[in-house]
Amino acid sequence: MIIDETRKIALIIAKLMGIKEQGTKQEFADEFEKVLKEEYEAELEALINLNEDEFKSLVNSGRYNAEKLNALSQLLYVFAEPFYNDADTKLLLKKVMIIFDVLEQKHRFQSFDNISKRNAIYRYFENNHE
């Protein structure tokens, strides 16, 4: 079941990345919203509008298992790329970091990909004085 969930999320992320590369911004946004609704019963604007404590509560609530949380972090990371120096990007990347922290501390889940993405986020904040 975990392998099936991982494959499913990998396919979703690949599809989103393909749309982001070759489709329009609106197509990407629409597909992204669809995935959030189907997989997480959430909307991007609602996730963005959660403050850090509210978002921590959500990801610690047990509503999502480690695989779903990892997939959510990947989805938010892909959505935030390329990293513009704006408020939405900063909020999304802070939320990705919160998920990485929960994955590492609560679920004992780490990956080289997440470590690499964490380092890219650190560099983003260093370069954008945050």
Tab-separated table of C-alpha atoms in Angstrom:
chain	number	residue	atom	x	y	z
A	1	MET	CA	0.000	0.000	0.000
A	2	ILE	CA	2.832	2.420	0.842
A	3	ILE	CA	4.566	1.625	-2.443
A	4	ASP	CA	1.322	2.225	-4.351
A	5	GLU	CA	0.835	5.563	-2.563
A	6	THR	CA	4.435	6.554	-3.302
A	7	ARG	CA	4.041	5.673	-6.992
A	8	LYS	CA	0.781	7.579	-7.196
A	9	ILE	CA	2.322	10.700	-5.679
A	10	ALA	CA	5.398	10.393	-7.922
A	11	LEU	CA	3.127	10.289	-10.963
A	12	ILE	CA	1.154	13.289	-9.710
A	13	ILE	CA	4.326	15.299	-9.138
A	14	ALA	CA	5.696	14.298	-12.551
A	15	LYS	CA	2.436	15.331	-14.192
A	16	LEU	CA	2.460	18.681	-12.383
A	17	MET	CA	6.073	19.311	-13.340
A	18	GLY	CA	5.259	18.517	-16.968
A	19	ILE	CA	2.328	20.925	-16.944
A	20	LYS	CA	4.478	23.560	-15.258
A	21	GLU	CA	7.127	23.181	-17.968
A	22	GLN	CA	4.891	22.935	-21.012
A	23	GLY	CA	1.479	24.239	-20.016
A	24	THR	CA	0.162	27.590	-18.990
A	25	LYS	CA	0.314	28.996	-15.477
A	26	GLN	CA	-3.458	28.613	-15.242
A	27	GLU	CA	-3.360	24.951	-16.300
A	28	PHE	CA	-0.723	24.301	-13.658
A	29	ALA	CA	-2.660	26.187	-10.963
A	30	ASP	CA	-5.884	24.355	-11.847
A	31	GLU	CA	-4.240	20.928	-11.742
A	32	PHE	CA	-2.435	21.804	-8.514
A	33	GLU	CA	-5.728	22.827	-6.875
A	34	LYS	CA	-7.346	19.618	-8.121
A	35	VAL	CA	-4.606	17.504	-6.546
A	36	LEU	CA	-4.814	19.366	-3.237
A	37	LYS	CA	-8.578	18.869	-3.108
A	38	GLU	CA	-8.476	15.190	-4.091
A	39	GLU	CA	-5.480	14.124	-2.010
A	40	TYR	CA	-5.594	16.494	0.958
A	41	GLU	CA	-9.098	17.984	1.047
A	42	ALA	CA	-7.371	21.372	1.047
A	43	GLU	CA	-7.050	24.502	-1.041
A	44	LEU	CA	-3.820	26.331	-1.738
A	45	GLU	CA	-5.087	29.700	-0.525
A	46	ALA	CA	-6.254	28.146	2.741
A	47	LEU	CA	-2.851	26.479	3.248
A	48	ILE	CA	-1.020	29.705	2.472
A	49	ASN	CA	-3.228	31.653	4.867
A	50	LEU	CA	-2.535	29.343	7.810
A	51	ASN	CA	-0.020	30.900	10.168
A	52	GLU	CA	2.958	28.789	11.222
A	53	ASP	CA	1.306	27.475	14.399
A	54	GLU	CA	-1.891	26.548	12.568
A	55	PHE	CA	0.103	24.800	9.853
A	56	LYS	CA	2.185	22.921	12.453
A	57	SER	CA	-1.051	21.793	14.098
A	58	LEU	CA	-2.368	20.559	10.750
A	59	VAL	CA	0.725	18.521	9.874
A	60	ASN	CA	0.994	17.161	13.431
A	61	SER	CA	-2.701	16.285	13.631
A	62	GLY	CA	-2.274	12.758	12.328
A	63	ARG	CA	-4.567	13.595	9.429
A	64	TYR	CA	-1.790	12.659	6.986
A	65	ASN	CA	0.743	9.842	7.209
A	66	ALA	CA	4.455	10.378	6.532
A	67	GLU	CA	4.114	9.575	2.822
A	68	LYS	CA	1.288	12.085	2.388
A	69	LEU	CA	3.240	14.733	4.304
A	70	ASN	CA	6.332	14.129	2.215
A	71	ALA	CA	4.265	14.375	-0.955
A	72	LEU	CA	2.694	17.620	0.284
A	73	SER	CA	6.147	19.067	0.908
A	74	GLN	CA	7.186	18.109	-2.627
A	75	LEU	CA	4.021	19.603	-4.097
A	76	LEU	CA	4.446	22.890	-2.239
A	77	TYR	CA	8.121	23.018	-3.234
A	78	VAL	CA	7.272	22.497	-6.913
A	79	PHE	CA	4.558	25.143	-6.691
A	80	ALA	CA	6.987	27.634	-5.135
A	81	GLU	CA	9.582	27.190	-7.919
A	82	PRO	CA	11.136	29.325	-9.224
A	83	PHE	CA	11.726	31.031	-5.915
A	84	TYR	CA	10.713	34.650	-6.326
A	85	ASN	CA	11.398	37.148	-3.572
A	86	ASP	CA	7.751	37.551	-2.583
A	87	ALA	CA	5.530	36.852	0.409
A	88	ASP	CA	3.772	33.786	-1.040
A	89	THR	CA	7.044	32.050	-1.884
A	90	LYS	CA	8.390	32.735	1.610
A	91	LEU	CA	5.213	31.384	3.225
A	92	LEU	CA	5.229	28.257	1.074
A	93	LEU	CA	8.896	27.536	1.735
A	94	LYS	CA	8.442	28.021	5.484
A	95	LYS	CA	5.642	25.478	5.320
A	96	VAL	CA	7.849	23.048	3.405
A	97	MET	CA	10.433	23.405	6.175
A	98	ILE	CA	7.764	22.756	8.816
A	99	ILE	CA	6.811	19.543	7.033
A	100	PHE	CA	10.457	18.485	6.765
A	101	ASP	CA	10.853	19.086	10.510
A	102	VAL	CA	7.756	17.025	11.334
A	103	LEU	CA	8.894	14.246	9.013
A	104	GLU	CA	12.299	14.120	10.658
A	105	GLN	CA	11.228	14.542	14.283
A	106	LYS	CA	7.881	12.733	14.462
A	107	HIS	CA	8.177	10.156	11.693
A	108	ARG	CA	11.971	9.674	11.603
A	109	PHE	CA	11.784	10.180	7.855
A	110	GLN	CA	14.693	11.699	5.942
A	111	SER	CA	15.762	11.611	2.332
A	112	PHE	CA	18.646	13.027	0.348
A	113	ASP	CA	16.114	14.840	-1.818
A	114	ASN	CA	14.591	16.581	1.200
A	115	ILE	CA	18.024	17.479	2.559
A	116	SER	CA	18.942	18.968	-0.822
A	117	LYS	CA	15.683	20.918	-0.930
A	118	ARG	CA	16.174	22.105	2.652
A	119	ASN	CA	19.614	23.439	1.674
A	120	ALA	CA	18.136	25.233	-1.353
A	121	ILE	CA	15.530	26.816	0.921
A	122	TYR	CA	18.227	27.923	3.384
A	123	ARG	CA	20.112	29.541	0.500
A	124	TYR	CA	16.914	31.247	-0.666
A	125	PHE	CA	16.344	32.785	2.762
A	126	GLU	CA	20.011	33.782	3.102
A	127	ASN	CA	19.886	35.532	-0.263
A	128	ASN	CA	16.575	37.192	0.523
A	129	HIS	CA	17.573	38.359	4.014
A	130	GLU	CA	15.044	36.303	5.910
